[in-house]
Amino acid sequence: MLQHSSRLAFLFGLIFIGCLSPDLKEYDRSNRTLFLFNFTNSTFDADTQVELNRALREELHSKGDFLLTDQQDAAKLGLYGEVTLYRKEGRLYDNLRNPTRYELIAGVRIRMREMDSGVVLLSTEESASVQFSPREGFPESEYQARQRLVRLLSRRIHQSMVAAFRSRYQAPVP
């Protein structure tokens, strides 16, 4: 009996957590149109902003919360940002003091605003880090780790955008 009730509680918890995931599909489509500006890069690492822009575009398209548009005049919202940090650091070293495990760290400053009024809905900084090793454990190249880092960062940006949108606009009454 105790096992059955604990299984039911676990199942209820999973369902409850699933209902908390951010979803903006109940909001009006015209309020969710977004123009994604090209991100800038103030680090010494080339193309980080291009990869982040591409990954963020894929994340937004896959979730369907914001409707991306190619025309700035057709968008209700605009998102732009700047990559402010990109660093590769050694985390684990061999006997000769050569790194065998690395950590990639990225930080970005983002701002989302309404295009017509100029009201800023979101102004924050997001960061992410991943560790990888080309030689130990499950070998992973720096390129693969970088793609993982950019996807993680784009997920965090998306979550911040959804939270800012929900706090600005009231949910429609069913």
PDB file of C-alpha atoms in Angstrom, residues 12-167:
ATOM      1  CA  PHE A  12       1.545  13.318  -9.629  1.00  0.00           C
ATOM      2  CA  GLY A  13       4.810  15.208  -9.068  1.00  0.00           C
ATOM      3  CA  LEU A  14       5.962  14.499 -12.618  1.00  0.00           C
ATOM      4  CA  ILE A  15       2.653  15.663 -14.049  1.00  0.00           C
ATOM      5  CA  PHE A  16       2.712  18.799 -11.886  1.00  0.00           C
ATOM      6  CA  ILE A  17       6.273  19.665 -12.945  1.00  0.00           C
ATOM      7  CA  GLY A  18       5.334  19.099 -16.578  1.00  0.00           C
ATOM      8  CA  CYS A  19       2.509  21.618 -16.221  1.00  0.00           C
ATOM      9  CA  LEU A  20       4.917  24.254 -14.930  1.00  0.00           C
ATOM     10  CA  SER A  21       7.046  24.272 -18.061  1.00  0.00           C
ATOM     11  CA  PRO A  22       6.883  27.651 -19.782  1.00  0.00           C
ATOM     12  CA  ASP A  23       4.560  27.807 -22.757  1.00  0.00           C
ATOM     13  CA  LEU A  24       3.211  30.962 -24.361  1.00  0.00           C
ATOM     14  CA  LYS A  25       0.941  29.374 -26.938  1.00  0.00           C
ATOM     15  CA  GLU A  26      -2.183  30.574 -25.111  1.00  0.00           C
ATOM     16  CA  TYR A  27      -1.172  34.206 -25.696  1.00  0.00           C
ATOM     17  CA  ASP A  28      -2.161  36.146 -28.806  1.00  0.00           C
ATOM     18  CA  ARG A  29       0.129  35.391 -31.753  1.00  0.00           C
ATOM     19  CA  SER A  30       0.480  39.046 -32.683  1.00  0.00           C
ATOM     20  CA  ASN A  31       1.966  39.860 -29.252  1.00  0.00           C
ATOM     21  CA  ARG A  32       4.560  37.090 -29.589  1.00  0.00           C
ATOM     22  CA  THR A  33       6.192  38.152 -32.865  1.00  0.00           C
ATOM     23  CA  LEU A  34       9.919  38.669 -32.351  1.00  0.00           C
ATOM     24  CA  PHE A  35      12.710  40.180 -34.384  1.00  0.00           C
ATOM     25  CA  LEU A  36      16.071  38.703 -33.395  1.00  0.00           C
ATOM     26  CA  PHE A  37      18.834  41.251 -33.868  1.00  0.00           C
ATOM     27  CA  ASN A  38      22.376  40.036 -34.509  1.00  0.00           C
ATOM     28  CA  PHE A  39      24.307  39.747 -31.265  1.00  0.00           C
ATOM     29  CA  THR A  40      27.554  41.654 -30.879  1.00  0.00           C
ATOM     30  CA  ASN A  41      30.784  40.248 -29.497  1.00  0.00           C
ATOM     31  CA  SER A  42      33.139  42.105 -27.161  1.00  0.00           C
ATOM     32  CA  THR A  43      35.415  39.108 -26.532  1.00  0.00           C
ATOM     33  CA  PHE A  44      38.511  38.041 -28.400  1.00  0.00           C
ATOM     34  CA  ASP A  45      36.868  34.822 -29.571  1.00  0.00           C
ATOM     35  CA  ALA A  46      35.580  34.949 -33.119  1.00  0.00           C
ATOM     36  CA  ASP A  47      32.125  33.769 -34.208  1.00  0.00           C
ATOM     37  CA  THR A  48      30.700  33.092 -30.753  1.00  0.00           C
ATOM     38  CA  GLN A  49      27.896  35.566 -31.415  1.00  0.00           C
ATOM     39  CA  VAL A  50      27.101  33.917 -34.765  1.00  0.00           C
ATOM     40  CA  GLU A  51      26.811  30.475 -33.188  1.00  0.00           C
ATOM     41  CA  LEU A  52      24.699  31.859 -30.332  1.00  0.00           C
ATOM     42  CA  ASN A  53      22.385  33.667 -32.745  1.00  0.00           C
ATOM     43  CA  ARG A  54      21.899  30.466 -34.745  1.00  0.00           C
ATOM     44  CA  ALA A  55      21.308  28.315 -31.647  1.00  0.00           C
ATOM     45  CA  LEU A  56      18.891  30.845 -30.158  1.00  0.00           C
ATOM     46  CA  ARG A  57      16.965  30.990 -33.427  1.00  0.00           C
ATOM     47  CA  GLU A  58      16.693  27.177 -33.398  1.00  0.00           C
ATOM     48  CA  GLU A  59      15.612  27.156 -29.740  1.00  0.00           C
ATOM     49  CA  LEU A  60      12.922  29.773 -30.281  1.00  0.00           C
ATOM     50  CA  HIS A  61      11.675  28.039 -33.411  1.00  0.00           C
ATOM     51  CA  SER A  62      11.530  24.609 -31.767  1.00  0.00           C
ATOM     52  CA  LYS A  63       9.599  25.844 -28.716  1.00  0.00           C
ATOM     53  CA  GLY A  64       7.153  27.954 -30.722  1.00  0.00           C
ATOM     54  CA  ASP A  65       6.669  30.451 -27.891  1.00  0.00           C
ATOM     55  CA  PHE A  66       7.867  33.390 -29.956  1.00  0.00           C
ATOM     56  CA  LEU A  67       7.174  33.743 -33.665  1.00  0.00           C
ATOM     57  CA  LEU A  68      10.336  34.870 -35.424  1.00  0.00           C
ATOM     58  CA  THR A  69       9.978  37.367 -38.223  1.00  0.00           C
ATOM     59  CA  ASP A  70      12.539  38.632 -40.720  1.00  0.00           C
ATOM     60  CA  GLN A  71      11.008  42.097 -40.894  1.00  0.00           C
ATOM     61  CA  GLN A  72      11.693  44.453 -38.029  1.00  0.00           C
ATOM     62  CA  ASP A  73       8.507  46.460 -38.659  1.00  0.00           C
ATOM     63  CA  ALA A  74       6.307  43.348 -38.370  1.00  0.00           C
ATOM     64  CA  ALA A  75       7.603  42.399 -34.916  1.00  0.00           C
ATOM     65  CA  LYS A  76       6.020  43.332 -31.604  1.00  0.00           C
ATOM     66  CA  LEU A  77       9.201  42.455 -29.664  1.00  0.00           C
ATOM     67  CA  GLY A  78      12.905  42.783 -30.335  1.00  0.00           C
ATOM     68  CA  LEU A  79      15.769  40.857 -28.744  1.00  0.00           C
ATOM     69  CA  TYR A  80      19.386  41.895 -28.924  1.00  0.00           C
ATOM     70  CA  GLY A  81      22.464  41.176 -26.921  1.00  0.00           C
ATOM     71  CA  GLU A  82      26.201  41.110 -26.562  1.00  0.00           C
ATOM     72  CA  VAL A  83      28.573  38.265 -25.806  1.00  0.00           C
ATOM     73  CA  THR A  84      30.610  39.690 -22.936  1.00  0.00           C
ATOM     74  CA  LEU A  85      32.579  36.639 -21.814  1.00  0.00           C
ATOM     75  CA  TYR A  86      34.071  33.605 -23.493  1.00  0.00           C
ATOM     76  CA  ARG A  87      36.888  31.766 -21.789  1.00  0.00           C
ATOM     77  CA  LYS A  88      38.571  28.366 -21.904  1.00  0.00           C
ATOM     78  CA  GLU A  89      40.270  27.294 -18.678  1.00  0.00           C
ATOM     79  CA  GLY A  90      42.156  24.161 -17.717  1.00  0.00           C
ATOM     80  CA  ARG A  91      40.484  22.296 -14.846  1.00  0.00           C
ATOM     81  CA  LEU A  92      42.435  19.047 -14.478  1.00  0.00           C
ATOM     82  CA  TYR A  93      46.141  18.563 -15.209  1.00  0.00           C
ATOM     83  CA  ASP A  94      48.419  15.582 -15.794  1.00  0.00           C
ATOM     84  CA  ASN A  95      51.822  15.063 -14.107  1.00  0.00           C
ATOM     85  CA  LEU A  96      53.517  17.390 -16.591  1.00  0.00           C
ATOM     86  CA  ARG A  97      51.061  20.226 -15.825  1.00  0.00           C
ATOM     87  CA  ASN A  98      49.290  19.868 -19.179  1.00  0.00           C
ATOM     88  CA  PRO A  99      45.516  20.289 -19.017  1.00  0.00           C
ATOM     89  CA  THR A 100      43.476  17.138 -19.582  1.00  0.00           C
ATOM     90  CA  ARG A 101      40.063  18.626 -18.747  1.00  0.00           C
ATOM     91  CA  TYR A 102      38.831  22.064 -19.742  1.00  0.00           C
ATOM     92  CA  GLU A 103      35.942  24.332 -18.866  1.00  0.00           C
ATOM     93  CA  LEU A 104      34.284  26.653 -21.373  1.00  0.00           C
ATOM     94  CA  ILE A 105      32.551  29.672 -19.853  1.00  0.00           C
ATOM     95  CA  ALA A 106      30.317  32.109 -21.733  1.00  0.00           C
ATOM     96  CA  GLY A 107      28.355  35.141 -20.636  1.00  0.00           C
ATOM     97  CA  VAL A 108      25.913  37.287 -22.560  1.00  0.00           C
ATOM     98  CA  ARG A 109      24.016  40.489 -21.822  1.00  0.00           C
ATOM     99  CA  ILE A 110      20.523  40.475 -23.341  1.00  0.00           C
ATOM    100  CA  ARG A 111      17.714  42.970 -23.690  1.00  0.00           C
ATOM    101  CA  MET A 112      14.173  42.396 -24.944  1.00  0.00           C
ATOM    102  CA  ARG A 113      11.929  45.353 -25.635  1.00  0.00           C
ATOM    103  CA  GLU A 114       8.620  46.223 -27.233  1.00  0.00           C
ATOM    104  CA  MET A 115       9.317  47.606 -30.680  1.00  0.00           C
ATOM    105  CA  ASP A 116       6.536  50.211 -30.819  1.00  0.00           C
ATOM    106  CA  SER A 117       6.788  51.686 -27.311  1.00  0.00           C
ATOM    107  CA  GLY A 118      10.448  50.967 -26.552  1.00  0.00           C
ATOM    108  CA  VAL A 119       9.564  49.551 -23.118  1.00  0.00           C
ATOM    109  CA  VAL A 120      12.282  47.182 -21.938  1.00  0.00           C
ATOM    110  CA  LEU A 121      10.766  43.864 -20.845  1.00  0.00           C
ATOM    111  CA  LEU A 122      14.025  42.135 -20.039  1.00  0.00           C
ATOM    112  CA  SER A 123      17.513  43.378 -19.303  1.00  0.00           C
ATOM    113  CA  THR A 124      19.743  40.753 -17.770  1.00  0.00           C
ATOM    114  CA  GLU A 125      22.919  38.742 -18.068  1.00  0.00           C
ATOM    115  CA  GLU A 126      22.989  34.999 -18.599  1.00  0.00           C
ATOM    116  CA  SER A 127      25.954  32.678 -18.313  1.00  0.00           C
ATOM    117  CA  ALA A 128      26.720  29.016 -18.811  1.00  0.00           C
ATOM    118  CA  SER A 129      29.684  26.694 -18.494  1.00  0.00           C
ATOM    119  CA  VAL A 130      30.513  23.178 -19.636  1.00  0.00           C
ATOM    120  CA  GLN A 131      33.466  20.905 -19.029  1.00  0.00           C
ATOM    121  CA  PHE A 132      35.041  18.624 -21.607  1.00  0.00           C
ATOM    122  CA  SER A 133      38.085  16.473 -22.155  1.00  0.00           C
ATOM    123  CA  PRO A 134      39.538  15.389 -25.477  1.00  0.00           C
ATOM    124  CA  ARG A 135      41.463  12.529 -23.819  1.00  0.00           C
ATOM    125  CA  GLU A 136      39.702  11.106 -20.780  1.00  0.00           C
ATOM    126  CA  GLY A 137      36.296   9.646 -20.023  1.00  0.00           C
ATOM    127  CA  PHE A 138      33.962  10.238 -22.925  1.00  0.00           C
ATOM    128  CA  PRO A 139      36.247  12.141 -25.319  1.00  0.00           C
ATOM    129  CA  GLU A 140      34.722  15.313 -26.696  1.00  0.00           C
ATOM    130  CA  SER A 141      36.262  17.913 -28.958  1.00  0.00           C
ATOM    131  CA  GLU A 142      36.267  21.593 -28.117  1.00  0.00           C
ATOM    132  CA  TYR A 143      33.876  22.198 -31.017  1.00  0.00           C
ATOM    133  CA  GLN A 144      31.335  19.719 -29.607  1.00  0.00           C
ATOM    134  CA  ALA A 145      31.631  21.236 -26.132  1.00  0.00           C
ATOM    135  CA  ARG A 146      31.210  24.701 -27.579  1.00  0.00           C
ATOM    136  CA  GLN A 147      28.010  23.659 -29.360  1.00  0.00           C
ATOM    137  CA  ARG A 148      26.728  22.198 -26.096  1.00  0.00           C
ATOM    138  CA  LEU A 149      27.597  25.452 -24.301  1.00  0.00           C
ATOM    139  CA  VAL A 150      25.810  27.595 -26.876  1.00  0.00           C
ATOM    140  CA  ARG A 151      22.677  25.399 -26.749  1.00  0.00           C
ATOM    141  CA  LEU A 152      22.627  25.597 -22.938  1.00  0.00           C
ATOM    142  CA  LEU A 153      23.017  29.366 -23.053  1.00  0.00           C
ATOM    143  CA  SER A 154      20.229  29.717 -25.615  1.00  0.00           C
ATOM    144  CA  ARG A 155      17.923  27.610 -23.397  1.00  0.00           C
ATOM    145  CA  ARG A 156      18.598  29.927 -20.466  1.00  0.00           C
ATOM    146  CA  ILE A 157      17.968  32.996 -22.597  1.00  0.00           C
ATOM    147  CA  HIS A 158      14.675  31.493 -23.788  1.00  0.00           C
ATOM    148  CA  GLN A 159      13.566  30.797 -20.210  1.00  0.00           C
ATOM    149  CA  SER A 160      14.350  34.392 -19.212  1.00  0.00           C
ATOM    150  CA  MET A 161      12.408  35.686 -22.201  1.00  0.00           C
ATOM    151  CA  VAL A 162       9.347  33.595 -21.335  1.00  0.00           C
ATOM    152  CA  ALA A 163       9.431  34.732 -17.697  1.00  0.00           C
ATOM    153  CA  ALA A 164       9.713  38.391 -18.742  1.00  0.00           C
ATOM    154  CA  PHE A 165       6.872  38.025 -21.240  1.00  0.00           C
ATOM    155  CA  ARG A 166       4.615  36.363 -18.667  1.00  0.00           C
ATOM    156  CA  SER A 167       5.290  39.111 -16.121  1.00  0.00           C
TER     157      SER A 167
END
